[in-house]
Amino acid sequence: MRVALKIAYDGRRFYGFQRQPNLRTVEGEIIGVLTKLGIIENPKDANFKGASRTDRGVSAFGNVVAFNTSKPELTSPRILNHHLKDVWVLGRTQVPEDFHPRFWSRGKVYRYYLLNEGFDIEKMKSCAEIFVGVHDFSNFAKLEEDKNPVRKIDRVEILLRGNVIAVEIEGESFLWEMVRRIITALKLCASGALSMEEVKRMLEEEVDKKLPPAPPENLVLWEVKYEGISFEKDPYAVEKAKREFFERFAQHLITASIFEDWFTSL
């Protein structure tokens, strides 16, 4: 049987998703637990695949992995979450034998969180519209030899969350560092350091120097979309993830409130 899992993880605790020798990665953490429990013998024979190989520091609330197993009863989120650390299984489903979580994807949704530093939100929204559609993103990515730089972005939305801005980007697929370099362009446009004409030229012409990627810690893979495939959520697993995330970030919320009150009083 082939099983797919919807997973969340704290990317700050890993050196990225993909396995690397002598480094802690999301893929390594999951495979380690699956082999320890006898769910798979090894990733190759189990045809273990992931939907998105997120970079070091990037978190996810909706990445997907799939593998073959003869012990599907052991893939319960409750069982797996008891053994996983910094990774949470939120749901699972049985999928066809040829299911590949990356190639079957109908789109990915990313969110990047920014502190509003007095940005011109209307300029940011106008700049965001430039990226929608099919473009050559060579100037907005760290290119790999076998990757086509042409990509399609379906939408870019600017969501206001008090003093925080969430930029939600949805597209069929993304290049390495593509989302984070787009974020840099939006920030520079919204602060007046970059014009929309310059951004348009970057999508049309080769440039000598690319914009640097924004920091990875504020980026979250929000969702991977599929047609005809839905994940059965485990309420207990979801509540456990919520509780552990709250415990992990509660102090950060308090610290942010302290500084917000102080800044307001100055």
PDB file of C-alpha atoms in Angstrom:
ATOM      1  CA  MET A   1       0.000   0.000   0.000  1.00  0.00           C
ATOM      2  CA  ARG A   2       1.157   3.538  -0.758  1.00  0.00           C
ATOM      3  CA  VAL A   3       0.530   6.077   1.988  1.00  0.00           C
ATOM      4  CA  ALA A   4       0.818   9.864   1.883  1.00  0.00           C
ATOM      5  CA  LEU A   5       1.283  12.010   4.978  1.00  0.00           C
ATOM      6  CA  LYS A   6       0.579  15.700   5.412  1.00  0.00           C
ATOM      7  CA  ILE A   7       3.304  17.104   7.632  1.00  0.00           C
ATOM      8  CA  ALA A   8       4.270  20.271   9.470  1.00  0.00           C
ATOM      9  CA  TYR A   9       7.714  21.117  10.815  1.00  0.00           C
ATOM     10  CA  ASP A  10       9.767  23.831  12.442  1.00  0.00           C
ATOM     11  CA  GLY A  11      12.373  24.541   9.785  1.00  0.00           C
ATOM     12  CA  ARG A  12      14.662  26.378  12.209  1.00  0.00           C
ATOM     13  CA  ARG A  13      15.577  23.023  13.750  1.00  0.00           C
ATOM     14  CA  PHE A  14      16.777  21.439  10.492  1.00  0.00           C
ATOM     15  CA  TYR A  15      19.347  21.879   7.735  1.00  0.00           C
ATOM     16  CA  GLY A  16      16.591  21.826   5.140  1.00  0.00           C
ATOM     17  CA  PHE A  17      14.256  19.063   3.990  1.00  0.00           C
ATOM     18  CA  GLN A  18      16.487  16.881   1.817  1.00  0.00           C
ATOM     19  CA  ARG A  19      18.773  14.277   3.401  1.00  0.00           C
ATOM     20  CA  GLN A  20      22.388  15.312   3.875  1.00  0.00           C
ATOM     21  CA  PRO A  21      25.256  13.322   5.392  1.00  0.00           C
ATOM     22  CA  ASN A  22      25.849  14.098   9.090  1.00  0.00           C
ATOM     23  CA  LEU A  23      23.212  16.859   9.164  1.00  0.00           C
ATOM     24  CA  ARG A  24      19.753  16.839  10.705  1.00  0.00           C
ATOM     25  CA  THR A  25      17.078  17.210   8.025  1.00  0.00           C
ATOM     26  CA  VAL A  26      13.298  16.813   7.860  1.00  0.00           C
ATOM     27  CA  GLU A  27      13.524  13.903   5.451  1.00  0.00           C
ATOM     28  CA  GLY A  28      16.130  12.231   7.625  1.00  0.00           C
ATOM     29  CA  GLU A  29      13.964  12.622  10.737  1.00  0.00           C
ATOM     30  CA  ILE A  30      10.916  11.061   9.059  1.00  0.00           C
ATOM     31  CA  ILE A  31      12.815   8.207   7.407  1.00  0.00           C
ATOM     32  CA  GLY A  32      14.569   7.463  10.694  1.00  0.00           C
ATOM     33  CA  VAL A  33      11.249   6.988  12.492  1.00  0.00           C
ATOM     34  CA  LEU A  34       9.675   4.984   9.651  1.00  0.00           C
ATOM     35  CA  THR A  35      12.598   2.550   9.602  1.00  0.00           C
ATOM     36  CA  LYS A  36      12.781   2.331  13.402  1.00  0.00           C
ATOM     37  CA  LEU A  37       9.113   1.308  13.552  1.00  0.00           C
ATOM     38  CA  GLY A  38       9.522  -1.173  10.674  1.00  0.00           C
ATOM     39  CA  ILE A  39       7.096   0.734   8.450  1.00  0.00           C
ATOM     40  CA  ILE A  40       9.710   0.799   5.675  1.00  0.00           C
ATOM     41  CA  GLU A  41      13.054  -0.986   5.331  1.00  0.00           C
ATOM     42  CA  ASN A  42      14.791   1.778   3.395  1.00  0.00           C
ATOM     43  CA  PRO A  43      13.680   4.866   1.432  1.00  0.00           C
ATOM     44  CA  LYS A  44      14.686   3.498  -1.981  1.00  0.00           C
ATOM     45  CA  ASP A  45      12.683   0.267  -1.782  1.00  0.00           C
ATOM     46  CA  ALA A  46       9.742   2.166  -0.267  1.00  0.00           C
ATOM     47  CA  ASN A  47       9.896   4.764  -3.057  1.00  0.00           C
ATOM     48  CA  PHE A  48       9.938   7.530  -0.429  1.00  0.00           C
ATOM     49  CA  LYS A  49       9.242  10.942  -2.040  1.00  0.00           C
ATOM     50  CA  GLY A  50       8.552  14.458  -0.823  1.00  0.00           C
ATOM     51  CA  ALA A  51       6.508  17.258  -2.377  1.00  0.00           C
ATOM     52  CA  SER A  52       8.880  20.143  -1.660  1.00  0.00           C
ATOM     53  CA  ARG A  53      12.554  20.222  -0.696  1.00  0.00           C
ATOM     54  CA  THR A  54      12.361  23.317   1.474  1.00  0.00           C
ATOM     55  CA  ASP A  55      15.612  25.142   2.288  1.00  0.00           C
ATOM     56  CA  ARG A  56      17.342  25.353   5.637  1.00  0.00           C
ATOM     57  CA  GLY A  57      15.272  27.467   8.031  1.00  0.00           C
ATOM     58  CA  VAL A  58      12.041  27.248   6.010  1.00  0.00           C
ATOM     59  CA  SER A  59       9.061  25.779   7.876  1.00  0.00           C
ATOM     60  CA  ALA A  60       5.987  23.992   6.552  1.00  0.00           C
ATOM     61  CA  PHE A  61       2.416  23.454   7.645  1.00  0.00           C
ATOM     62  CA  GLY A  62       1.416  21.486   4.556  1.00  0.00           C
ATOM     63  CA  ASN A  63       4.271  19.558   2.990  1.00  0.00           C
ATOM     64  CA  VAL A  64       3.573  16.001   1.830  1.00  0.00           C
ATOM     65  CA  VAL A  65       5.577  12.767   1.775  1.00  0.00           C
ATOM     66  CA  ALA A  66       4.625   9.373   0.365  1.00  0.00           C
ATOM     67  CA  PHE A  67       5.993   5.833   0.646  1.00  0.00           C
ATOM     68  CA  ASN A  68       5.061   2.177   0.165  1.00  0.00           C
ATOM     69  CA  THR A  69       4.487   0.015   3.222  1.00  0.00           C
ATOM     70  CA  SER A  70       3.078  -3.364   4.195  1.00  0.00           C
ATOM     71  CA  LYS A  71       2.232  -2.005   7.664  1.00  0.00           C
ATOM     72  CA  PRO A  72      -0.189   0.883   7.058  1.00  0.00           C
ATOM     73  CA  GLU A  73      -1.696   0.408  10.518  1.00  0.00           C
ATOM     74  CA  LEU A  74       1.517   1.836  11.994  1.00  0.00           C
ATOM     75  CA  THR A  75       1.282   5.066   9.990  1.00  0.00           C
ATOM     76  CA  SER A  76      -1.318   6.594  12.306  1.00  0.00           C
ATOM     77  CA  PRO A  77      -0.398  10.230  13.108  1.00  0.00           C
ATOM     78  CA  ARG A  78      -0.710   9.433  16.810  1.00  0.00           C
ATOM     79  CA  ILE A  79       1.895   6.704  16.559  1.00  0.00           C
ATOM     80  CA  LEU A  80       4.303   8.662  14.365  1.00  0.00           C
ATOM     81  CA  ASN A  81       4.054  11.889  16.354  1.00  0.00           C
ATOM     82  CA  HIS A  82       5.018  10.019  19.514  1.00  0.00           C
ATOM     83  CA  HIS A  83       8.415   9.328  17.932  1.00  0.00           C
ATOM     84  CA  LEU A  84       8.981  12.385  15.722  1.00  0.00           C
ATOM     85  CA  LYS A  85      10.698  15.513  17.023  1.00  0.00           C
ATOM     86  CA  ASP A  86      10.091  18.973  15.496  1.00  0.00           C
ATOM     87  CA  VAL A  87       7.919  17.283  12.825  1.00  0.00           C
ATOM     88  CA  TRP A  88       4.168  16.690  13.145  1.00  0.00           C
ATOM     89  CA  VAL A  89       1.991  14.417  11.012  1.00  0.00           C
ATOM     90  CA  LEU A  90      -1.381  16.161  10.641  1.00  0.00           C
ATOM     91  CA  GLY A  91      -3.162  13.686   8.368  1.00  0.00           C
ATOM     92  CA  ARG A  92      -2.772  10.709   6.079  1.00  0.00           C
ATOM     93  CA  THR A  93      -4.417   9.045   3.097  1.00  0.00           C
ATOM     94  CA  GLN A  94      -4.013   6.041   0.834  1.00  0.00           C
ATOM     95  CA  VAL A  95      -2.853   7.022  -2.657  1.00  0.00           C
ATOM     96  CA  PRO A  96      -2.331   5.230  -6.002  1.00  0.00           C
ATOM     97  CA  GLU A  97       0.863   3.208  -6.405  1.00  0.00           C
ATOM     98  CA  ASP A  98       2.272   5.713  -8.912  1.00  0.00           C
ATOM     99  CA  PHE A  99       1.551   8.755  -6.724  1.00  0.00           C
ATOM    100  CA  HIS A 100       4.457  11.211  -6.578  1.00  0.00           C
ATOM    101  CA  PRO A 101       3.815  14.113  -4.181  1.00  0.00           C
ATOM    102  CA  ARG A 102       5.822  16.577  -6.274  1.00  0.00           C
ATOM    103  CA  PHE A 103       4.761  15.632  -9.805  1.00  0.00           C
ATOM    104  CA  TRP A 104       1.078  15.185  -8.894  1.00  0.00           C
ATOM    105  CA  SER A 105       0.902  18.606  -7.268  1.00  0.00           C
ATOM    106  CA  ARG A 106      -1.516  21.105  -8.827  1.00  0.00           C
ATOM    107  CA  GLY A 107       0.126  24.025  -7.058  1.00  0.00           C
ATOM    108  CA  LYS A 108       1.910  25.198  -3.944  1.00  0.00           C
ATOM    109  CA  VAL A 109       1.070  28.026  -1.570  1.00  0.00           C
ATOM    110  CA  TYR A 110       3.789  29.845   0.367  1.00  0.00           C
ATOM    111  CA  ARG A 111       3.453  32.555   2.990  1.00  0.00           C
ATOM    112  CA  TYR A 112       6.191  34.980   3.954  1.00  0.00           C
ATOM    113  CA  TYR A 113       5.801  37.104   7.090  1.00  0.00           C
ATOM    114  CA  LEU A 114       7.193  40.640   7.287  1.00  0.00           C
ATOM    115  CA  LEU A 115       7.186  43.280   9.981  1.00  0.00           C
ATOM    116  CA  ASN A 116       5.557  46.397   8.550  1.00  0.00           C
ATOM    117  CA  GLU A 117       8.383  48.924   8.569  1.00  0.00           C
ATOM    118  CA  GLY A 118       6.188  51.711   7.239  1.00  0.00           C
ATOM    119  CA  PHE A 119       5.865  50.147   3.793  1.00  0.00           C
ATOM    120  CA  ASP A 120       3.619  51.681   1.163  1.00  0.00           C
ATOM    121  CA  ILE A 121       1.084  48.848   1.014  1.00  0.00           C
ATOM    122  CA  GLU A 122      -0.505  50.017  -2.226  1.00  0.00           C
ATOM    123  CA  LYS A 123       2.914  50.044  -3.920  1.00  0.00           C
ATOM    124  CA  MET A 124       3.582  46.580  -2.556  1.00  0.00           C
ATOM    125  CA  LYS A 125       0.268  45.320  -3.959  1.00  0.00           C
ATOM    126  CA  SER A 126       0.964  46.897  -7.361  1.00  0.00           C
ATOM    127  CA  CYS A 127       4.435  45.382  -7.447  1.00  0.00           C
ATOM    128  CA  ALA A 128       3.001  41.987  -6.485  1.00  0.00           C
ATOM    129  CA  GLU A 129       0.731  42.027  -9.541  1.00  0.00           C
ATOM    130  CA  ILE A 130       3.797  42.254 -11.815  1.00  0.00           C
ATOM    131  CA  PHE A 131       4.813  38.715 -10.848  1.00  0.00           C
ATOM    132  CA  VAL A 132       1.446  37.114 -11.645  1.00  0.00           C
ATOM    133  CA  GLY A 133       1.449  35.098 -14.864  1.00  0.00           C
ATOM    134  CA  VAL A 134       4.118  33.234 -16.821  1.00  0.00           C
ATOM    135  CA  HIS A 135       7.609  34.747 -16.604  1.00  0.00           C
ATOM    136  CA  ASP A 136      11.272  33.880 -16.853  1.00  0.00           C
ATOM    137  CA  PHE A 137      12.404  34.022 -13.220  1.00  0.00           C
ATOM    138  CA  SER A 138      16.140  33.669 -13.932  1.00  0.00           C
ATOM    139  CA  ASN A 139      16.807  36.945 -12.100  1.00  0.00           C
ATOM    140  CA  PHE A 140      14.744  35.848  -9.106  1.00  0.00           C
ATOM    141  CA  ALA A 141      16.260  32.466  -8.357  1.00  0.00           C
ATOM    142  CA  LYS A 142      19.426  30.519  -7.716  1.00  0.00           C
ATOM    143  CA  LEU A 143      19.404  28.549 -10.936  1.00  0.00           C
ATOM    144  CA  GLU A 144      20.136  24.853 -11.305  1.00  0.00           C
ATOM    145  CA  GLU A 145      21.336  23.491 -14.651  1.00  0.00           C
ATOM    146  CA  ASP A 146      18.404  21.151 -15.276  1.00  0.00           C
ATOM    147  CA  LYS A 147      15.675  23.592 -14.226  1.00  0.00           C
ATOM    148  CA  ASN A 148      13.569  25.600 -16.669  1.00  0.00           C
ATOM    149  CA  PRO A 149      13.516  29.206 -15.330  1.00  0.00           C
ATOM    150  CA  VAL A 150      10.041  29.837 -16.760  1.00  0.00           C
ATOM    151  CA  ARG A 151       7.369  29.530 -14.084  1.00  0.00           C
ATOM    152  CA  LYS A 152       3.701  30.477 -13.655  1.00  0.00           C
ATOM    153  CA  ILE A 153       2.465  32.363 -10.604  1.00  0.00           C
ATOM    154  CA  ASP A 154      -1.303  32.279 -10.101  1.00  0.00           C
ATOM    155  CA  ARG A 155      -1.603  34.963  -7.454  1.00  0.00           C
ATOM    156  CA  VAL A 156       0.290  37.127  -4.965  1.00  0.00           C
ATOM    157  CA  GLU A 157      -1.779  38.516  -2.108  1.00  0.00           C
ATOM    158  CA  ILE A 158      -0.758  41.025   0.572  1.00  0.00           C
ATOM    159  CA  LEU A 159      -2.509  40.121   3.835  1.00  0.00           C
ATOM    160  CA  LEU A 160      -2.389  42.608   6.729  1.00  0.00           C
ATOM    161  CA  ARG A 161      -2.024  41.139  10.221  1.00  0.00           C
ATOM    162  CA  GLY A 162      -1.734  44.198  12.456  1.00  0.00           C
ATOM    163  CA  ASN A 163       1.935  45.186  12.390  1.00  0.00           C
ATOM    164  CA  VAL A 164       2.756  42.103  10.355  1.00  0.00           C
ATOM    165  CA  ILE A 165       2.339  41.602   6.605  1.00  0.00           C
ATOM    166  CA  ALA A 166       1.800  38.105   5.222  1.00  0.00           C
ATOM    167  CA  VAL A 167       2.614  37.744   1.537  1.00  0.00           C
ATOM    168  CA  GLU A 168       0.846  34.697   0.091  1.00  0.00           C
ATOM    169  CA  ILE A 169       2.182  33.358  -3.203  1.00  0.00           C
ATOM    170  CA  GLU A 170       0.581  30.521  -5.157  1.00  0.00           C
ATOM    171  CA  GLY A 171       2.014  28.876  -8.247  1.00  0.00           C
ATOM    172  CA  GLU A 172       2.472  25.590 -10.053  1.00  0.00           C
ATOM    173  CA  SER A 173       6.119  25.217  -8.995  1.00  0.00           C
ATOM    174  CA  PHE A 174       8.994  27.345  -7.759  1.00  0.00           C
ATOM    175  CA  LEU A 175      12.728  27.656  -8.324  1.00  0.00           C
ATOM    176  CA  TRP A 176      15.382  27.637  -5.614  1.00  0.00           C
ATOM    177  CA  GLU A 177      15.083  30.845  -3.516  1.00  0.00           C
ATOM    178  CA  MET A 178      12.463  32.215  -5.935  1.00  0.00           C
ATOM    179  CA  VAL A 179       9.869  33.177  -3.313  1.00  0.00           C
ATOM    180  CA  ARG A 180      12.436  34.823  -1.043  1.00  0.00           C
ATOM    181  CA  ARG A 181      13.891  36.927  -3.877  1.00  0.00           C
ATOM    182  CA  ILE A 182      10.405  38.043  -4.893  1.00  0.00           C
ATOM    183  CA  ILE A 183       9.879  39.126  -1.276  1.00  0.00           C
ATOM    184  CA  THR A 184      13.028  41.256  -1.442  1.00  0.00           C
ATOM    185  CA  ALA A 185      11.684  42.968  -4.561  1.00  0.00           C
ATOM    186  CA  LEU A 186       8.351  43.661  -2.856  1.00  0.00           C
ATOM    187  CA  LYS A 187      10.075  45.165   0.182  1.00  0.00           C
ATOM    188  CA  LEU A 188      12.316  47.402  -1.927  1.00  0.00           C
ATOM    189  CA  CYS A 189       9.387  48.480  -4.090  1.00  0.00           C
ATOM    190  CA  ALA A 190       7.247  49.262  -1.041  1.00  0.00           C
ATOM    191  CA  SER A 191      10.051  51.313   0.544  1.00  0.00           C
ATOM    192  CA  GLY A 192      10.733  53.305  -2.626  1.00  0.00           C
ATOM    193  CA  ALA A 193      14.207  51.845  -3.220  1.00  0.00           C
ATOM    194  CA  LEU A 194      13.125  50.014  -6.382  1.00  0.00           C
ATOM    195  CA  SER A 195      10.698  51.115  -9.075  1.00  0.00           C
ATOM    196  CA  MET A 196       8.061  48.899 -10.667  1.00  0.00           C
ATOM    197  CA  GLU A 197       9.687  49.565 -14.045  1.00  0.00           C
ATOM    198  CA  GLU A 198      12.932  48.088 -12.707  1.00  0.00           C
ATOM    199  CA  VAL A 199      11.075  45.014 -11.457  1.00  0.00           C
ATOM    200  CA  LYS A 200       9.463  44.552 -14.877  1.00  0.00           C
ATOM    201  CA  ARG A 201      12.879  44.761 -16.551  1.00  0.00           C
ATOM    202  CA  MET A 202      14.187  42.062 -14.211  1.00  0.00           C
ATOM    203  CA  LEU A 203      11.510  39.740 -15.606  1.00  0.00           C
ATOM    204  CA  GLU A 204      12.395  40.617 -19.188  1.00  0.00           C
ATOM    205  CA  GLU A 205      16.173  41.172 -19.339  1.00  0.00           C
ATOM    206  CA  GLU A 206      19.313  39.654 -17.844  1.00  0.00           C
ATOM    207  CA  VAL A 207      20.779  41.678 -14.980  1.00  0.00           C
ATOM    208  CA  ASP A 208      24.357  41.883 -13.708  1.00  0.00           C
ATOM    209  CA  LYS A 209      23.423  41.544 -10.049  1.00  0.00           C
ATOM    210  CA  LYS A 210      20.407  39.717  -8.656  1.00  0.00           C
ATOM    211  CA  LEU A 211      18.458  40.780  -5.595  1.00  0.00           C
ATOM    212  CA  PRO A 212      19.424  38.784  -2.490  1.00  0.00           C
ATOM    213  CA  PRO A 213      16.911  36.344  -0.992  1.00  0.00           C
ATOM    214  CA  ALA A 214      14.993  37.386   2.115  1.00  0.00           C
ATOM    215  CA  PRO A 215      15.806  35.388   5.296  1.00  0.00           C
ATOM    216  CA  PRO A 216      14.375  31.840   5.243  1.00  0.00           C
ATOM    217  CA  GLU A 217      13.025  31.777   8.810  1.00  0.00           C
ATOM    218  CA  ASN A 218       9.936  33.838   7.910  1.00  0.00           C
ATOM    219  CA  LEU A 219       8.894  31.570   5.031  1.00  0.00           C
ATOM    220  CA  VAL A 220       6.297  28.813   5.406  1.00  0.00           C
ATOM    221  CA  LEU A 221       5.145  26.235   2.872  1.00  0.00           C
ATOM    222  CA  TRP A 222       1.462  26.629   3.609  1.00  0.00           C
ATOM    223  CA  GLU A 223      -0.145  24.040   1.331  1.00  0.00           C
ATOM    224  CA  VAL A 224       0.465  21.611  -1.520  1.00  0.00           C
ATOM    225  CA  LYS A 225      -2.662  21.201  -3.647  1.00  0.00           C
ATOM    226  CA  TYR A 226      -3.866  17.987  -5.277  1.00  0.00           C
ATOM    227  CA  GLU A 227      -6.828  17.027  -7.399  1.00  0.00           C
ATOM    228  CA  GLY A 228      -8.957  14.223  -6.000  1.00  0.00           C
ATOM    229  CA  ILE A 229      -6.755  13.608  -2.970  1.00  0.00           C
ATOM    230  CA  SER A 230      -7.732  14.672   0.539  1.00  0.00           C
ATOM    231  CA  PHE A 231      -6.061  13.944   3.845  1.00  0.00           C
ATOM    232  CA  GLU A 232      -7.954  12.561   6.810  1.00  0.00           C
ATOM    233  CA  LYS A 233      -7.032  14.783   9.731  1.00  0.00           C
ATOM    234  CA  ASP A 234      -6.392  13.304  13.128  1.00  0.00           C
ATOM    235  CA  PRO A 235      -7.941  15.722  15.688  1.00  0.00           C
ATOM    236  CA  TYR A 236      -5.640  14.475  18.423  1.00  0.00           C
ATOM    237  CA  ALA A 237      -2.551  14.988  16.243  1.00  0.00           C
ATOM    238  CA  VAL A 238      -3.691  18.484  15.263  1.00  0.00           C
ATOM    239  CA  GLU A 239      -4.296  19.485  18.886  1.00  0.00           C
ATOM    240  CA  LYS A 240      -0.919  18.051  19.910  1.00  0.00           C
ATOM    241  CA  ALA A 241       0.791  20.093  17.205  1.00  0.00           C
ATOM    242  CA  LYS A 242      -1.069  23.248  18.269  1.00  0.00           C
ATOM    243  CA  ARG A 243      -0.107  22.724  21.898  1.00  0.00           C
ATOM    244  CA  GLU A 244       3.547  22.098  21.164  1.00  0.00           C
ATOM    245  CA  PHE A 245       3.769  25.054  18.769  1.00  0.00           C
ATOM    246  CA  PHE A 246       2.170  27.325  21.387  1.00  0.00           C
ATOM    247  CA  GLU A 247       4.602  26.172  24.071  1.00  0.00           C
ATOM    248  CA  ARG A 248       7.486  26.763  21.684  1.00  0.00           C
ATOM    249  CA  PHE A 249       6.479  30.276  20.605  1.00  0.00           C
ATOM    250  CA  ALA A 250       4.601  31.659  23.632  1.00  0.00           C
ATOM    251  CA  GLN A 251       7.669  33.474  24.913  1.00  0.00           C
ATOM    252  CA  HIS A 252       8.204  35.074  21.499  1.00  0.00           C
ATOM    253  CA  LEU A 253       4.646  36.436  21.608  1.00  0.00           C
ATOM    254  CA  ILE A 254       5.233  37.940  25.033  1.00  0.00           C
ATOM    255  CA  THR A 255       8.543  39.475  23.953  1.00  0.00           C
ATOM    256  CA  ALA A 256       6.894  40.983  20.866  1.00  0.00           C
ATOM    257  CA  SER A 257       4.161  42.534  23.058  1.00  0.00           C
ATOM    258  CA  ILE A 258       6.761  44.018  25.401  1.00  0.00           C
ATOM    259  CA  PHE A 259       8.609  45.728  22.566  1.00  0.00           C
ATOM    260  CA  GLU A 260       5.385  46.869  20.875  1.00  0.00           C
ATOM    261  CA  ASP A 261       4.289  48.605  24.089  1.00  0.00           C
ATOM    262  CA  TRP A 262       7.702  50.192  24.485  1.00  0.00           C
ATOM    263  CA  PHE A 263       7.873  51.416  20.884  1.00  0.00           C
ATOM    264  CA  THR A 264       4.373  52.896  21.225  1.00  0.00           C
ATOM    265  CA  SER A 265       5.382  54.792  24.357  1.00  0.00           C
ATOM    266  CA  LEU A 266       8.452  56.421  22.825  1.00  0.00           C
TER     267      LEU A 266
END
